[in-house]
Coordinates of C-alpha atoms in Angstrom, one line a residue:
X1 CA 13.4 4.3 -1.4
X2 CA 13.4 2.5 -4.4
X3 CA 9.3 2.1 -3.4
X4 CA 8.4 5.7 -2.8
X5 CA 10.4 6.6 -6.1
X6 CA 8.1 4.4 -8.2
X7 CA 5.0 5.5 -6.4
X8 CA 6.3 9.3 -7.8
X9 CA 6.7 8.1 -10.9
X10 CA 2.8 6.7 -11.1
X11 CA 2.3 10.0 -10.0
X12 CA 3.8 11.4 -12.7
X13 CA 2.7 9.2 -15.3
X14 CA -1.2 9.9 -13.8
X15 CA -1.1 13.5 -13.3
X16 CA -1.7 12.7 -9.6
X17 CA -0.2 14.4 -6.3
X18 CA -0.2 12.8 -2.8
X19 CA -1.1 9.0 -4.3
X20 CA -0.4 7.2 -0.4
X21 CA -3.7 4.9 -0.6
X22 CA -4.4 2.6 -3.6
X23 CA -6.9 -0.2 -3.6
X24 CA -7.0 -2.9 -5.8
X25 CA -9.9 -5.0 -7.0
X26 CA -10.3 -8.2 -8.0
X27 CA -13.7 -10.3 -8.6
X28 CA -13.0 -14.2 -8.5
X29 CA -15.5 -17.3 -10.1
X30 CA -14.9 -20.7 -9.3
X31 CA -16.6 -22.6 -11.9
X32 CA -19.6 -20.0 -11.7
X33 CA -19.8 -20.1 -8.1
X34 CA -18.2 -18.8 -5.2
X35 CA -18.2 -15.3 -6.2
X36 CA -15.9 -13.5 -3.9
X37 CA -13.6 -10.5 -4.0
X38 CA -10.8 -8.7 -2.9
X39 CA -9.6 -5.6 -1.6
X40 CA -6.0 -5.1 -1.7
X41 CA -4.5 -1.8 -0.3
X42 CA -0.7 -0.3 -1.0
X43 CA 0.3 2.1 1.3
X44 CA 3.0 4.1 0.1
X45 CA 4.1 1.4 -2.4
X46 CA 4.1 -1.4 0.5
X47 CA 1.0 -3.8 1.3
X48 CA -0.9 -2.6 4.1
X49 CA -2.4 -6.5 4.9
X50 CA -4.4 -5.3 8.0
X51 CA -6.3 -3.3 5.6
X52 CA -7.8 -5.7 3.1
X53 CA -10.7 -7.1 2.8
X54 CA -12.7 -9.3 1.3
X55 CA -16.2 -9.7 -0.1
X56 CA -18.8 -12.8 -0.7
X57 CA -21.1 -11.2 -3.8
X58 CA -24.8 -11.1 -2.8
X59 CA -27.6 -12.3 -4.9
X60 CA -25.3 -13.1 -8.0
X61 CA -25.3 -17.0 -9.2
X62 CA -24.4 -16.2 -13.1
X63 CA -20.6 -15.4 -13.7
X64 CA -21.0 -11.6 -14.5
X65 CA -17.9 -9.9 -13.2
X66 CA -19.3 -6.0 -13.8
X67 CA -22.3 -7.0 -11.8
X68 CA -20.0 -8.2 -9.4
X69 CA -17.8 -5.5 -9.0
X70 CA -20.3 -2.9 -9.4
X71 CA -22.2 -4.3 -6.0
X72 CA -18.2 -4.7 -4.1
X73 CA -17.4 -1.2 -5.0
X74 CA -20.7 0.3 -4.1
X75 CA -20.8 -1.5 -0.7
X76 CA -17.1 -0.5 0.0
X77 CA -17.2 3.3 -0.8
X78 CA -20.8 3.5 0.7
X79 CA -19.2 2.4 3.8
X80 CA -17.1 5.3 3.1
X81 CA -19.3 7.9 2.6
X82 CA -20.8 6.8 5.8
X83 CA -17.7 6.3 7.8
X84 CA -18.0 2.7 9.1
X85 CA -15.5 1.1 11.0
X86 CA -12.6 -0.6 9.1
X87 CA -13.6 1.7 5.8
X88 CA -12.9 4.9 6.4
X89 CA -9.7 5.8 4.7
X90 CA -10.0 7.6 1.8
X91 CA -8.3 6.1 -1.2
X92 CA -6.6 8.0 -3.7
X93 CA -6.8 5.6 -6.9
X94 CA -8.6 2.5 -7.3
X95 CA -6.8 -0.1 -9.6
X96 CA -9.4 -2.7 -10.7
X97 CA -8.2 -6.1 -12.3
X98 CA -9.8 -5.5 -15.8
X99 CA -9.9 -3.7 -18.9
X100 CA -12.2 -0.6 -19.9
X101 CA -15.8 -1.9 -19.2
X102 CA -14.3 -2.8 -15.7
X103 CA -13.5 0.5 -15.3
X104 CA -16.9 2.3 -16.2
X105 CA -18.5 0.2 -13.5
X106 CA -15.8 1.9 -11.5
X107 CA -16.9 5.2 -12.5
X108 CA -20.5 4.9 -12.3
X109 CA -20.6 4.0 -8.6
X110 CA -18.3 6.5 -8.2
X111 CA -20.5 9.0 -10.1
X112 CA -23.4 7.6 -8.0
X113 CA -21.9 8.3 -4.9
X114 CA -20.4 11.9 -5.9
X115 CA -17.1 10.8 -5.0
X116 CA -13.9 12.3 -6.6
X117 CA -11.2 9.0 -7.0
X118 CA -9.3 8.5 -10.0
X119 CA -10.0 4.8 -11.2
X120 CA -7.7 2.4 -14.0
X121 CA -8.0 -0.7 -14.8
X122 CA -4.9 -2.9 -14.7
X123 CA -4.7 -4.4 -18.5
X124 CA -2.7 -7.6 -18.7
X125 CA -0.7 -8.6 -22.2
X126 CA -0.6 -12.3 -23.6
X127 CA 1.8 -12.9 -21.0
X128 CA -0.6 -12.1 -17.9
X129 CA 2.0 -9.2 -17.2
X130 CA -0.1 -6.2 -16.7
X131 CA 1.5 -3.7 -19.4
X132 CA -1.1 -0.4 -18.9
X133 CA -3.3 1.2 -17.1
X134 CA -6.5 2.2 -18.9
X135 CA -9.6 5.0 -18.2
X136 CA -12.9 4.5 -18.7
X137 CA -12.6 6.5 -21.8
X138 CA -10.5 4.0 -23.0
X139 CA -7.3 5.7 -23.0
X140 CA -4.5 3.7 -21.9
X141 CA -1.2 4.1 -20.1
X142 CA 1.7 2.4 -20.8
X143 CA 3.8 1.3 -17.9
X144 CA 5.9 -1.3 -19.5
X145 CA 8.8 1.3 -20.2
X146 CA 8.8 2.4 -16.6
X147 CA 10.9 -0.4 -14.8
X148 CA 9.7 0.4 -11.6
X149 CA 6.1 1.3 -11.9
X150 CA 5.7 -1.8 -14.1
X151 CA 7.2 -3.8 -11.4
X152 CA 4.8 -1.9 -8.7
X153 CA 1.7 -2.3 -10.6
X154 CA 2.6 -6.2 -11.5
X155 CA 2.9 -6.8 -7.5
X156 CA -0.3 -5.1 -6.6
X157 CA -2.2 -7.2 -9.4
X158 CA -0.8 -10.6 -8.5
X159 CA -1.6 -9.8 -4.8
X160 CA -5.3 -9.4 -5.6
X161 CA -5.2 -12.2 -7.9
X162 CA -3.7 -14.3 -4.5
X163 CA -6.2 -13.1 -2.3
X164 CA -9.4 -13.9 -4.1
X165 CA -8.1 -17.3 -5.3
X166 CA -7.3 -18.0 -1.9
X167 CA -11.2 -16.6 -0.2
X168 CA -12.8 -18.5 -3.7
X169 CA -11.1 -21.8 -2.4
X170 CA -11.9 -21.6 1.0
X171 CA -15.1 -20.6 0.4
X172 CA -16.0 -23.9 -2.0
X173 CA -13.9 -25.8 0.8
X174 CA -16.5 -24.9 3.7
X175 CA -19.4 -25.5 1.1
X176 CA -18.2 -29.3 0.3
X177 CA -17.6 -30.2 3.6
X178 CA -21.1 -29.2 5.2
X179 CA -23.1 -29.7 2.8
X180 CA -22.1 -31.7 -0.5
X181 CA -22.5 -35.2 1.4
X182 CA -26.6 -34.7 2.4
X183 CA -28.5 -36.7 0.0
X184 CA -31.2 -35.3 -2.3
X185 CA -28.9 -32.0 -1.7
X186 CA -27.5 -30.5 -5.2
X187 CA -26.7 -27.3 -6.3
X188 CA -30.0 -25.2 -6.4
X189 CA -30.3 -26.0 -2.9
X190 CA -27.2 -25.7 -1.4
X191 CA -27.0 -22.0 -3.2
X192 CA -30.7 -21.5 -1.7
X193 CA -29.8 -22.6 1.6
X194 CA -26.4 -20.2 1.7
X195 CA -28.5 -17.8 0.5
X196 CA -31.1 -17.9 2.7
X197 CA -28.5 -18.6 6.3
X198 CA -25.3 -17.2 4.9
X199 CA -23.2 -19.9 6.4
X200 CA -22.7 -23.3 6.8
X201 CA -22.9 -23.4 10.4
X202 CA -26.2 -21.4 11.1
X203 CA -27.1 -23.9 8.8
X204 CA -26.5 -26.6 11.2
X205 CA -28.0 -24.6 14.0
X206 CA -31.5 -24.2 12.3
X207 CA -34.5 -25.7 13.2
X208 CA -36.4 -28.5 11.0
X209 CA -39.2 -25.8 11.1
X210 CA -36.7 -22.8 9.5
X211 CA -35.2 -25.3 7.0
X212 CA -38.4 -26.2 5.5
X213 CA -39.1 -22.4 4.8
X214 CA -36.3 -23.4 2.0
X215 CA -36.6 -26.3 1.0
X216 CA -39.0 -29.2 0.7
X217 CA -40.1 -31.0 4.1
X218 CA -38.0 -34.3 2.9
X219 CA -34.9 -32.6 2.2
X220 CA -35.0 -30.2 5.3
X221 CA -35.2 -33.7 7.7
X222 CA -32.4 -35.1 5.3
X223 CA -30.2 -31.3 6.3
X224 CA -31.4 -31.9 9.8
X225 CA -30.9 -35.1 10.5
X226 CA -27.2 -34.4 8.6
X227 CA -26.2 -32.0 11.4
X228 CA -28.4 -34.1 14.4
X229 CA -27.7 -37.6 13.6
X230 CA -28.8 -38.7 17.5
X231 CA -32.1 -36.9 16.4
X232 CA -32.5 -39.2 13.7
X233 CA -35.7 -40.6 14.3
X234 CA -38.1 -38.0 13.5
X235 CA -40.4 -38.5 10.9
X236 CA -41.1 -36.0 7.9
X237 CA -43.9 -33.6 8.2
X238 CA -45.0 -34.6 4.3
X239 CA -46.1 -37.7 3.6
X240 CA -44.7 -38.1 0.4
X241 CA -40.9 -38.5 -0.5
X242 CA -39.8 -35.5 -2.7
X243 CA -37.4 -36.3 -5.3
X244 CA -33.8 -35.2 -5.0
X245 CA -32.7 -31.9 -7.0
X246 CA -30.1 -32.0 -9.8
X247 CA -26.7 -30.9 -9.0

């Protein structure tokens, strides 16, 4: 009861009727990398887990979060428009972790798309409490005076905030573990590598021949021979020894 009364009063507060669906964004940076994302849903007032997703960003290596959540939220609601399995519920607000310029982004896929959902950012005070929600005009709402919906809107923030942090970790985990060890392996080519397979294990399942369409043919035997040690034997395809990249 106490759930469905403050999902009225964010109703009332918004100007909105019939809010069951909110999703909730969230765009995550370990250290620059990783860029992953979140999808949080609330279904009247109560997490709906079976619904969330989340998202590795595409083609991004700088830390720019309205790039970021520009590409999530086109890829989600596209799925939308076209009905796709697991995305076609129609949300009825989006709440993205941010402040006005996160919001615009918001709007201008939404725009894009023709779609009709009312979008706010979730502003945070010096306390990491979020204390409005804000337009992409700018306008805010205050919610701190509203006991309930601040305590609503607090809960779905934090659970975005958990589930990126969590997907960011794992993701970095899987990354260290397959690949961090090869020698002559740093950054630039791990990211090309991901970038190129999109996982650690089709990674290990490539060919010496499909590695060396990434990288050079030194490193793609050291990545092979990584994943085939009994295989070990074979000889690079260059003759010379390229030097290993900089992390």
């Amino acid at each position: 009861g106490r759930t469905i009364g403050a999902v009225k009063e964010i109703e009332g507060l918004l100007g909105l009727h019939g809010l069951n669906r909110m999703e909730a964004y969230d765009i995550s940076n370990l250290a620059g990398t990783d860029i992953v994302a979140s999808m949080v849903v609330f279904q009247d007032g109560r997490p709906l887990k079976s619904a969330y997703k989340r998202f590795r960003v595409e083609g991004l290596t700088d830390q720019d979060d309205y790039a970021s959540m520009h590409q999530v939220l086109l890829r989600r609601l596209t799925h939308y428009v076209q009905q796709d399995a697991g995305f076609s519920e129609h949300p009825d607000v989006l709440l993205i972790d941010g402040g006005v310029e996160h919001t615009k982004v918001a709007e201008d896929v939404l725009q894009t798309l023709g779609l009709d959902i009312p979008a706010y950012g979730m502003v945070k005070d010096d306390k990491h409490r979020t204390r409005a929600l804000v337009t992409a005009a700018g306008d805010e709402i205050a919610i701190s005076a509203v006991p309930s919906v601040f305590a609503l809107i607090g809960t779905i923030q934090e659970e975005t905030h958990r589930i990126t942090y969590q997907r960011a970790l794992r993701s970095r985990r899987m990354k260290k573990s397959g690949l961090e060890d090869i020698p002559g392996i740093g950054e630039k080519r791990r990211q090309a590598l991901l970038k190129k397979f999109r996982s650690v294990k089709a990674i290990s399942q490539a060919e010496r021949s499909q590695l060396e369409q990434v990288l050079p043919a030194s490193a793609a035997l050291a990545v092979y021979q990584h994943f085939h040690p009994k295989e070990g034997g074979q000889t690079p395809c260059a003759s010379s020894q390229e030097p290993p990249e900089a992390s």
